[in-house]
Short mmCIF file of C-alpha atoms in Angstrom, two decimals:
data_model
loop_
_atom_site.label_atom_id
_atom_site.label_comp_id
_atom_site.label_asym_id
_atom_site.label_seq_id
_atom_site.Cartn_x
_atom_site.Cartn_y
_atom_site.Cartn_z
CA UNK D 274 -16.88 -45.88 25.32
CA UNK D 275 -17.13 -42.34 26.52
CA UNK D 276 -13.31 -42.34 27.18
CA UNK D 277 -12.80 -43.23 23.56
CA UNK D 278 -15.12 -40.66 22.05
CA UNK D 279 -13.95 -37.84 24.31
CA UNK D 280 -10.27 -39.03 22.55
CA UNK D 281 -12.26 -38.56 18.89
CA UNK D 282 -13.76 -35.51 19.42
CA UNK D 283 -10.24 -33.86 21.09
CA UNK D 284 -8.96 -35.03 18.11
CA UNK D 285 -11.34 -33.55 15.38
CA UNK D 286 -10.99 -30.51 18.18
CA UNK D 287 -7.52 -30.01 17.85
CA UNK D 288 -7.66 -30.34 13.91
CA UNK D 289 -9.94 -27.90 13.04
CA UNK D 290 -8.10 -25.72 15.20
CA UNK D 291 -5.08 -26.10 13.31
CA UNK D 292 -6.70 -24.98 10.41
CA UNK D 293 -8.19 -21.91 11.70
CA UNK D 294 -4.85 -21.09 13.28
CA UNK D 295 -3.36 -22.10 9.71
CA UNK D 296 -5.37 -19.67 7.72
CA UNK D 297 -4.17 -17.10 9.99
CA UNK D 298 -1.15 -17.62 9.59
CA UNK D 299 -1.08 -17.35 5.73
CA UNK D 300 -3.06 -14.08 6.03
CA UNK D 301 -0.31 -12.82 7.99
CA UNK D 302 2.41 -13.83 5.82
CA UNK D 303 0.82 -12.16 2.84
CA UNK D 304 0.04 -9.49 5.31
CA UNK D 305 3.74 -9.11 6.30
CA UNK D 306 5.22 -10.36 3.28
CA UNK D 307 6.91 -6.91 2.35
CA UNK D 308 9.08 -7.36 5.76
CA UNK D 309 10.49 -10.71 5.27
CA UNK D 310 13.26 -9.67 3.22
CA UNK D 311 16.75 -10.72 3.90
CA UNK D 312 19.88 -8.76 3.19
CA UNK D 313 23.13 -10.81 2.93
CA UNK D 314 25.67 -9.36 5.65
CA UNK D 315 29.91 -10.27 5.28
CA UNK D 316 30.64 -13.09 7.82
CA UNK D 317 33.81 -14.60 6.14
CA UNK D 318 35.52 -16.87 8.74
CA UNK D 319 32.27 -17.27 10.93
CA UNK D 320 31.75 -20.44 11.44
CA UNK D 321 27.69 -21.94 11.70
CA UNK D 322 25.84 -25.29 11.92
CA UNK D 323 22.77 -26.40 11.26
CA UNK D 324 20.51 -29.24 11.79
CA UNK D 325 18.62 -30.39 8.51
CA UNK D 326 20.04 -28.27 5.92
CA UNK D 327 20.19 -30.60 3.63
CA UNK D 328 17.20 -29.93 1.94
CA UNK D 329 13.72 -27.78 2.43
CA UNK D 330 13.92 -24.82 4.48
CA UNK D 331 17.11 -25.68 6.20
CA UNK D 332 18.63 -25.96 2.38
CA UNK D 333 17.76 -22.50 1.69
CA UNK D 334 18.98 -21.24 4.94
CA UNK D 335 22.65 -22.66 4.42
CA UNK D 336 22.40 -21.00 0.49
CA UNK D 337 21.66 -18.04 2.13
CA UNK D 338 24.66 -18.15 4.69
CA UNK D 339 26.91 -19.18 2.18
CA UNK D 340 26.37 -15.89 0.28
CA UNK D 341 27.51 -14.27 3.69
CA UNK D 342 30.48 -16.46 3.54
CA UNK D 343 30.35 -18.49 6.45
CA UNK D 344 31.58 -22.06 6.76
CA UNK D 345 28.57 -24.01 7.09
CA UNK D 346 28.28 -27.34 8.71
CA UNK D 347 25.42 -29.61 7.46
CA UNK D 348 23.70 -32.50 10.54
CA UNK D 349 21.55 -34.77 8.30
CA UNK D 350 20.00 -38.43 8.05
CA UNK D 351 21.54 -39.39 4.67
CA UNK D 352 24.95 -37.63 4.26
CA UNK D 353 25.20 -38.69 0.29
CA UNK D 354 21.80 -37.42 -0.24
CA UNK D 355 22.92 -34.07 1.20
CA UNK D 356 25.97 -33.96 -1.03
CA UNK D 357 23.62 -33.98 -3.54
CA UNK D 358 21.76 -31.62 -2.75
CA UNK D 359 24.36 -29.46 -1.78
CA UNK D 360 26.15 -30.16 -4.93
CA UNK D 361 23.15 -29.54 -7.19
CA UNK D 362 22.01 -26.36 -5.42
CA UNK D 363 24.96 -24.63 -4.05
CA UNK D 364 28.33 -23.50 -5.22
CA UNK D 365 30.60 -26.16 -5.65
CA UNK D 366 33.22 -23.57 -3.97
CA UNK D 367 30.90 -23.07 -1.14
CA UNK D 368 32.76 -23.68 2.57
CA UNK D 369 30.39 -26.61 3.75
CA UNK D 370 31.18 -29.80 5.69
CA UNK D 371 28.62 -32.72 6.03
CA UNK D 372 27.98 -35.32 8.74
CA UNK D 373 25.59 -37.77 9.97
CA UNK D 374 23.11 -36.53 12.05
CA UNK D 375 19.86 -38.90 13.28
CA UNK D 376 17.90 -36.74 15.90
CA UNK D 377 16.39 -39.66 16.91
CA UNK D 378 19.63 -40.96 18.42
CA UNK D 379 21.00 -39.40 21.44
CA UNK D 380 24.14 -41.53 20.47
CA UNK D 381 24.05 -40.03 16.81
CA UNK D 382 23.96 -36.15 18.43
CA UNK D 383 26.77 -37.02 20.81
CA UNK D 384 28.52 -38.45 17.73
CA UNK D 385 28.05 -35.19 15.91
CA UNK D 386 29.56 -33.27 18.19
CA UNK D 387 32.60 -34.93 18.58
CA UNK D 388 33.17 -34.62 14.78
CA UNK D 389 32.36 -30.85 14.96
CA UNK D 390 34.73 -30.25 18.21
CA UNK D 391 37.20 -32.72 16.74
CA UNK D 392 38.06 -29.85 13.74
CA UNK D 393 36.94 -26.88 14.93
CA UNK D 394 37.15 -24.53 18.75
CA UNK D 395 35.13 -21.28 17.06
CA UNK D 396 31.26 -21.62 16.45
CA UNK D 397 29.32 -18.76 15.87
CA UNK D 398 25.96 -19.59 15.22
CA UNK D 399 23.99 -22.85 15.83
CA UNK D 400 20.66 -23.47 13.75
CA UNK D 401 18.20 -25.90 15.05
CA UNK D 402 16.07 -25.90 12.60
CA UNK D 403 15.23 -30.03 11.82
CA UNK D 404 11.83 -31.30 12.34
CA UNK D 405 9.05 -34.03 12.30
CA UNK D 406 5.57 -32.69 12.57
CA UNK D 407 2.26 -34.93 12.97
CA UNK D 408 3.56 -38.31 13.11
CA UNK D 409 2.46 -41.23 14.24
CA UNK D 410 3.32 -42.32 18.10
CA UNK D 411 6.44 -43.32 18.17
CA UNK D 412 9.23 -44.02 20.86
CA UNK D 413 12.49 -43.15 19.76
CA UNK D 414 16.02 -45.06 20.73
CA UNK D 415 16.45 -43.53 24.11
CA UNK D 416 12.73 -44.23 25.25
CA UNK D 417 11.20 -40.93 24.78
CA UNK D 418 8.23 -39.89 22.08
CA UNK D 419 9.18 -39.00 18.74
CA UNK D 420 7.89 -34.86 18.23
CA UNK D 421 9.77 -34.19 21.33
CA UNK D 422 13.11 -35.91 20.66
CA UNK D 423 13.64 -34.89 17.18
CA UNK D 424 12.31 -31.09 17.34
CA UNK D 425 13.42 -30.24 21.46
CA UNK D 426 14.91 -33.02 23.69
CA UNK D 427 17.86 -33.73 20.96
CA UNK D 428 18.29 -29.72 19.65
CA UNK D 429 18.62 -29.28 23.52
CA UNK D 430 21.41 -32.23 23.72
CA UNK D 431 22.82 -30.26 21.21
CA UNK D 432 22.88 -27.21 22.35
CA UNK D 433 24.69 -28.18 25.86
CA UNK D 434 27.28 -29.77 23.99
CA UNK D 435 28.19 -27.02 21.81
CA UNK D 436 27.38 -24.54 24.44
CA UNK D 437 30.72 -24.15 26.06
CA UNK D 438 32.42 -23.15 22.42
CA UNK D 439 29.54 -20.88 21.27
CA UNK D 440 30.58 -19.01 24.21
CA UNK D 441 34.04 -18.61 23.61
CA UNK D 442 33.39 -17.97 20.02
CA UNK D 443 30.71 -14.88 20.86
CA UNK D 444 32.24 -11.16 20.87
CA UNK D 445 31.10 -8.18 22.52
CA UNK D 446 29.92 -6.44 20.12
CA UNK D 447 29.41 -9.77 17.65
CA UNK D 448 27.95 -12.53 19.61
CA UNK D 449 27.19 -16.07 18.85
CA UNK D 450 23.72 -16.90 18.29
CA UNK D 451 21.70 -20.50 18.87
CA UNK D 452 18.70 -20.17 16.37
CA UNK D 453 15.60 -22.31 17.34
CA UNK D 454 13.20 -23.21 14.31
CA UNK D 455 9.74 -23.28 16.15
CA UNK D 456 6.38 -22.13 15.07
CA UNK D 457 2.97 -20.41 15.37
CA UNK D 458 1.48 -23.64 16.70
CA UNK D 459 2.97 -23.76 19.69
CA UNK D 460 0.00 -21.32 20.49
CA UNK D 461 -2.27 -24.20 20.56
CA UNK D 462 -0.32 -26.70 22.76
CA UNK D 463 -1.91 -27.71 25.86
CA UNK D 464 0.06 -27.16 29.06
CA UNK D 465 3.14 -29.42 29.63
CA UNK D 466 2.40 -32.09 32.15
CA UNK D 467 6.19 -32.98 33.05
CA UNK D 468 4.93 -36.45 34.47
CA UNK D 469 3.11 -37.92 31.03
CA UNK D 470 5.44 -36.43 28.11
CA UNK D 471 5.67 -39.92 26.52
CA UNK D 472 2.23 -41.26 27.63
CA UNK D 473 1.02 -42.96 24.62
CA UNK D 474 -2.78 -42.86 25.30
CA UNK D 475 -4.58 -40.40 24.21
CA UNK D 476 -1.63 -39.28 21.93
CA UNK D 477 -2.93 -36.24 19.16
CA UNK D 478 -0.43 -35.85 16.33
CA UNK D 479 -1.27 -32.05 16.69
CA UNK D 480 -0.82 -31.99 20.45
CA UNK D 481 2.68 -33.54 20.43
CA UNK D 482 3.96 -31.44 17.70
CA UNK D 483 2.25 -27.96 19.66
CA UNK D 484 4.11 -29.06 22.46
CA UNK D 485 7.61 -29.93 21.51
CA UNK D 486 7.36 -26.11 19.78
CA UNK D 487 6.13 -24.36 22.49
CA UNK D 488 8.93 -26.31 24.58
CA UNK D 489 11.48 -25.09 21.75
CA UNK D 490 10.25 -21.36 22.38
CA UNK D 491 9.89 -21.80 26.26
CA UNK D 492 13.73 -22.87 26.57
CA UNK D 493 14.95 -19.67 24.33
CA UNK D 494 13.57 -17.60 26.42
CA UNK D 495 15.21 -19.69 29.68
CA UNK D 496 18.91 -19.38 27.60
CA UNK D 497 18.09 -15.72 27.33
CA UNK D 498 17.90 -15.20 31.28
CA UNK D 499 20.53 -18.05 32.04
CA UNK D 500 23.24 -16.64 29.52
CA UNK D 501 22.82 -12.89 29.66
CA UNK D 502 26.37 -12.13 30.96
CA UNK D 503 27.99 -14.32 28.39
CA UNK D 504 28.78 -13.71 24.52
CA UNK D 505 25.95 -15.73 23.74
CA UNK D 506 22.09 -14.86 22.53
CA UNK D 507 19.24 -17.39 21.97
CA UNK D 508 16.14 -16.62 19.07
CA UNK D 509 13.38 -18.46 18.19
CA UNK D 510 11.94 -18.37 14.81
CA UNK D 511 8.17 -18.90 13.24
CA UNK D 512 8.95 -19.30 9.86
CA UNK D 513 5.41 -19.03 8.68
CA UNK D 514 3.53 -21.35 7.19
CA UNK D 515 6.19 -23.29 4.50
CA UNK D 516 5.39 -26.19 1.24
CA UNK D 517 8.03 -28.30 2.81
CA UNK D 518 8.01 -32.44 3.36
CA UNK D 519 6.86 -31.55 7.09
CA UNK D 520 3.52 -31.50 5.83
CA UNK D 521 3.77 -35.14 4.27
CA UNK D 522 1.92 -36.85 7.25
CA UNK D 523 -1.12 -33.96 7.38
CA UNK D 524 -4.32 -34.77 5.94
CA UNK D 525 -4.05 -31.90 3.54
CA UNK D 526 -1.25 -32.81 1.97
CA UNK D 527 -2.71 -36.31 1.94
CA UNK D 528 -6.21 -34.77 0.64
CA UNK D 529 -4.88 -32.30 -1.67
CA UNK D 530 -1.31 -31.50 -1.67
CA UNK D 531 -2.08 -28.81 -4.77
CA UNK D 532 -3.41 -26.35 -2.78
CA UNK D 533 -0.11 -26.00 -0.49
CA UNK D 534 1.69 -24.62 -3.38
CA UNK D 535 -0.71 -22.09 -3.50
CA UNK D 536 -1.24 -20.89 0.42
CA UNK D 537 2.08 -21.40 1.17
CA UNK D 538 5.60 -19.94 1.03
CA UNK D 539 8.34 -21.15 -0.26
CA UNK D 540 10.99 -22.87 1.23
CA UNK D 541 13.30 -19.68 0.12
CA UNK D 542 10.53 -17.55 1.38
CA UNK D 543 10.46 -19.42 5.06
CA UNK D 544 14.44 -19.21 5.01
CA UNK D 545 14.45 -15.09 5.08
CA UNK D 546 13.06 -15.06 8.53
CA UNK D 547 15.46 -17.65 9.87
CA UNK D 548 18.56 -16.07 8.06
CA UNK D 549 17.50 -12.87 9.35
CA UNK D 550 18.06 -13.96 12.94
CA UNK D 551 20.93 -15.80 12.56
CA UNK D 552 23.36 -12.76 10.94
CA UNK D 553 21.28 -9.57 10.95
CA UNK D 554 23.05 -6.68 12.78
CA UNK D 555 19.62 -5.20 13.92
CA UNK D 556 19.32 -8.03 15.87
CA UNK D 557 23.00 -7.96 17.40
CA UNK D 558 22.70 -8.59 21.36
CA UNK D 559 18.48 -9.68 21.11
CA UNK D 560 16.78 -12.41 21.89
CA UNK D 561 12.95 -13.57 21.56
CA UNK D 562 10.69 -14.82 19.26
CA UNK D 563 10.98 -13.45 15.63
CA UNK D 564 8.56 -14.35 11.95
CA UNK D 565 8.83 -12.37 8.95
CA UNK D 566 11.77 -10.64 10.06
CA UNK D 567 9.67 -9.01 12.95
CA UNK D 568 9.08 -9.72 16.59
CA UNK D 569 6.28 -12.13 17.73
CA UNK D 570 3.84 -12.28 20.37
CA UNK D 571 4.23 -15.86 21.85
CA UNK D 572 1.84 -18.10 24.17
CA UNK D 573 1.90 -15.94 27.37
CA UNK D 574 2.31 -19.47 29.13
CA UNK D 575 5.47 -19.36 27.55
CA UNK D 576 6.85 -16.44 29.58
CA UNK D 577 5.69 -18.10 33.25
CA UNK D 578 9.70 -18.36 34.95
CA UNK D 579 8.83 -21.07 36.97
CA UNK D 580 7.58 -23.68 34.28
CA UNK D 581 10.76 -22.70 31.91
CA UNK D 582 12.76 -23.43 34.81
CA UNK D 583 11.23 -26.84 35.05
CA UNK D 584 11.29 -27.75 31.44
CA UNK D 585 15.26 -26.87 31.85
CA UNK D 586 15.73 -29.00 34.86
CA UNK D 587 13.60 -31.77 33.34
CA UNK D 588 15.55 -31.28 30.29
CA UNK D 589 19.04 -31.75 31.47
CA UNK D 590 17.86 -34.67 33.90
CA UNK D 591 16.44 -36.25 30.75
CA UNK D 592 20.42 -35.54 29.49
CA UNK D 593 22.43 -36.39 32.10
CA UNK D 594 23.68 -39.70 31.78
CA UNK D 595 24.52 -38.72 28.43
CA UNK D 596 26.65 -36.45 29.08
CA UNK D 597 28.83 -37.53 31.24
#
């Protein structure tokens, strides 16, 4: 009985903090608002993808690379329901290939690649910017919990694979940049216990999602250290607090999904910051953690060397069958 309320009240605990932590966040955007501004920059025959940009934020991120004139490849769920977004939204001249992309699949990611690899040898910039956020437990194909497959454990699959090209593609004085999507509320994850990552009980909604971003912003700063003498640069991105579907499974958009449209920014408005890292020349050879076209202070637990070498080590044992 005790166990069981302790699991309530951590619960009610961790959503009220969200909240706080929430309201914060807005102030800041409308605090910062007259930074996040994004100013398209010429990158005909660069070549990016990105995960989810078939609609929400990661839509407005590939408009907003399209007007730099990149090729843009699309990873998505429903690959006719991104052609219609894409054709509804975008140019109909725009550079932009499509595939199948389910990040709950480790198969589907390998898949992916292989149709990326298959047609091109030069990437410039990979965007992980696909999400789930407070969903129900759930273990995905390959055995491990839903927040951290789809928003870390598949983006870092990813990321290995296309790893090799992204550095041959990267330039001295132009390099190739991996983009992570992650957020402000990684700042209220509790440490990572390596041993219990897909322990069902006790599972928060809140928790899991904290964790799987603080993982996200952990690992770019592990890439940073790992591929400083390559052509290569890894950012993270808080992209402030957005009226996208991530919100769909939160109890305010459950309670009352008006008042979103009024807190929050746009999806266009949470693509600046993202866009900004991926193509800006301010931020040519940089790494770190970036919202509203700024630098961020992260979790300090974040920066301890030993537990980002861990999640890397658990991370690419977690990985290795797969690619082999």
């Amino acid at each position: 009985m005790f166990q069981l309320l302790l699991y309530y009240f951590k619960i009610i605990q961790y959503q009220v903090f969200y909240y706080f932590m929430g309201v914060f966040a807005v102030f800041d955007d409308l605090q910062n608002r007259s930074f996040n501004k994004f100013d398209i920059v010429n990158k005909r025959g660069k070549v990016a993808v990105v995960t989810g940009g078939a609609r929400g934020i990661g839509l407005e991120v590939v408009r907003k690379l399209i007007e730099c004139e990149m090729h843009v490849i699309i990873g998505c769920r429903d690959v006719k329901a991104g052609q219609r977004a894409i054709q509804q939204h975008i140019s109909t001249d725009a550079s932009i290939e499509i595939y199948a992309l389910d990040l709950k699949s480790f198969t589907s990611v390998k898949h992916f690649t292989q149709q990326i690899l298959t047609k091109h040898d030069q990437i410039h910039l990979l965007i992980n910017n696909a999400g789930v956020m407070a969903v129900p437990f759930e273990k995905c194909e390959d055995g491990f919990e839903a927040h951290w497959t789809v928003n870390y454990l598949s983006h870092f699959l990813l990321t290995e694979l296309l790893l090799p090209v992204l550095k041959m593609s990267g330039l001295e004085d132009e390099k190739a940049r991996i983009v992570n999507v992650s957020s402000c509320a990684h700042e209220l994850s509790p440490i990572i216990n390596f041993e219990m990552i897909n322990n069902s009980q006790g599972y928060i909604r809140n928790a899991a999602y904290a964790k799987s971003k603080l993982a996200q912003i952990m690992l770019t700063k592990y890439y940073n250290k790992k591929l400083s003498n390559t052509n290569v640069r890894v950012l993270a991105v808080h992209p402030g607090v957005v009226n996208t579907e991530l919100f769909k499974d939160t109890f305010l958009k459950m309670t009352a999904p008006w008042i979103l449209r009024f807190i929050c920014k746009t999806p266009e408005e949470g693509a600046r910051s993202i866009a900004y890292a991926s193509v800006s020349p301010r931020l040519e050879g940089c790494g770190g953690y970036y919202g509203n076209c700024q630098p961020l202070k992260n979790l300090p637990y974040a920066d301890d060397e030993e537990t980002q070498k861990k999640l890397y080590d658990t991370s690419m044992a977690m990985m290795e069958l797969l690619m082999t």
